[in-house]
Amino acid sequence: MKSILKILKATFLGGILFLVPLVVLLIVLEKGYGLVQKTTLPLVSTLPKVSVLGLAIQELVGILIIILICFIAGLLAKTAAAEKLVQKLEDGILSFVPGYSFMKSMNENILGLESKDDLKVILVPTDAGLQFAFLIEQVSDEKFTVFIPDAPNPWSGSVVFVDKKDITEIDITQKQALACIRKLGYGSEELLKNKL
């Protein structure tokens, strides 16, 4: 009974961790869209009341402005000043948010963005056999901190301390490992061919 409750709890918390960034994104987009609509109202009030694909011109202009703002923000995000600011925020504030670094790295992988912070994928022994894990940091000469994600939801899992001798290094990307975990191991034959 305790194991069932533990599984339900882990699944529930994993679901929350998965949904929170999506909800925050939707709220930000909705608020941004509301602000953009207020600013575009004077601009488009002189235009004829025409709708395209069921959207009024004001809504279309609002959507285009949001796309333009996102594009400009993406360009600004690549500047050295923006990267420095984000690094300061991550080091000073966001580092205190549990799991922030891992969630950021996972989201970048899900979106197909290249990240210099990709975690190294390894295999570690468990009672059930070898499992995918992500190398977090080296604690001492012989001990490493690793995160073992759950399947199919890699947002939850366990943090364990593993001896260096128990780590099996494999040459796959974090994105490949996460995709395999989400698919309950499907594709592992091709992914791990000649690596075990």
PDB file of C-alpha atoms in Angstrom, residues 4-5 13 29 37 44 59-60 67 90-91 96 104 106 128 160 164 166 169 182 186:
ATOM      1  CA  ILE A   4       1.230   2.594  -4.337  1.00  0.00           C
ATOM      2  CA  LEU A   5       0.895   5.842  -2.360  1.00  0.00           C
ATOM      3  CA  LEU A  13       4.166  15.922  -8.053  1.00  0.00           C
ATOM      4  CA  LEU A  29       1.141  35.262 -22.996  1.00  0.00           C
ATOM      5  CA  GLN A  37      -4.440  44.799 -27.429  1.00  0.00           C
ATOM      6  CA  VAL A  44      -6.423  49.896 -35.492  1.00  0.00           C
ATOM      7  CA  GLU A  59      -6.468  40.608 -32.785  1.00  0.00           C
ATOM      8  CA  LEU A  60      -4.267  39.886 -35.810  1.00  0.00           C
ATOM      9  CA  ILE A  67       5.460  37.440 -32.377  1.00  0.00           C
ATOM     10  CA  GLU A  90      20.153  32.311 -12.146  1.00  0.00           C
ATOM     11  CA  ASP A  91      23.086  32.417  -9.732  1.00  0.00           C
ATOM     12  CA  PHE A  96      17.235  28.671  -4.864  1.00  0.00           C
ATOM     13  CA  LYS A 104      15.623  24.687 -17.663  1.00  0.00           C
ATOM     14  CA  MET A 106      14.968  19.802 -20.002  1.00  0.00           C
ATOM     15  CA  ALA A 128      16.022  -3.282 -10.949  1.00  0.00           C
ATOM     16  CA  VAL A 160      21.501   9.643  -5.299  1.00  0.00           C
ATOM     17  CA  LYS A 164      32.717   6.399  -9.496  1.00  0.00           C
ATOM     18  CA  ASP A 166      29.396   2.200 -10.506  1.00  0.00           C
ATOM     19  CA  GLU A 169      29.413   6.373 -19.273  1.00  0.00           C
ATOM     20  CA  ARG A 182       9.290   9.480 -22.026  1.00  0.00           C
ATOM     21  CA  TYR A 186      11.176   2.359 -26.782  1.00  0.00           C
TER      22      TYR A 186
END
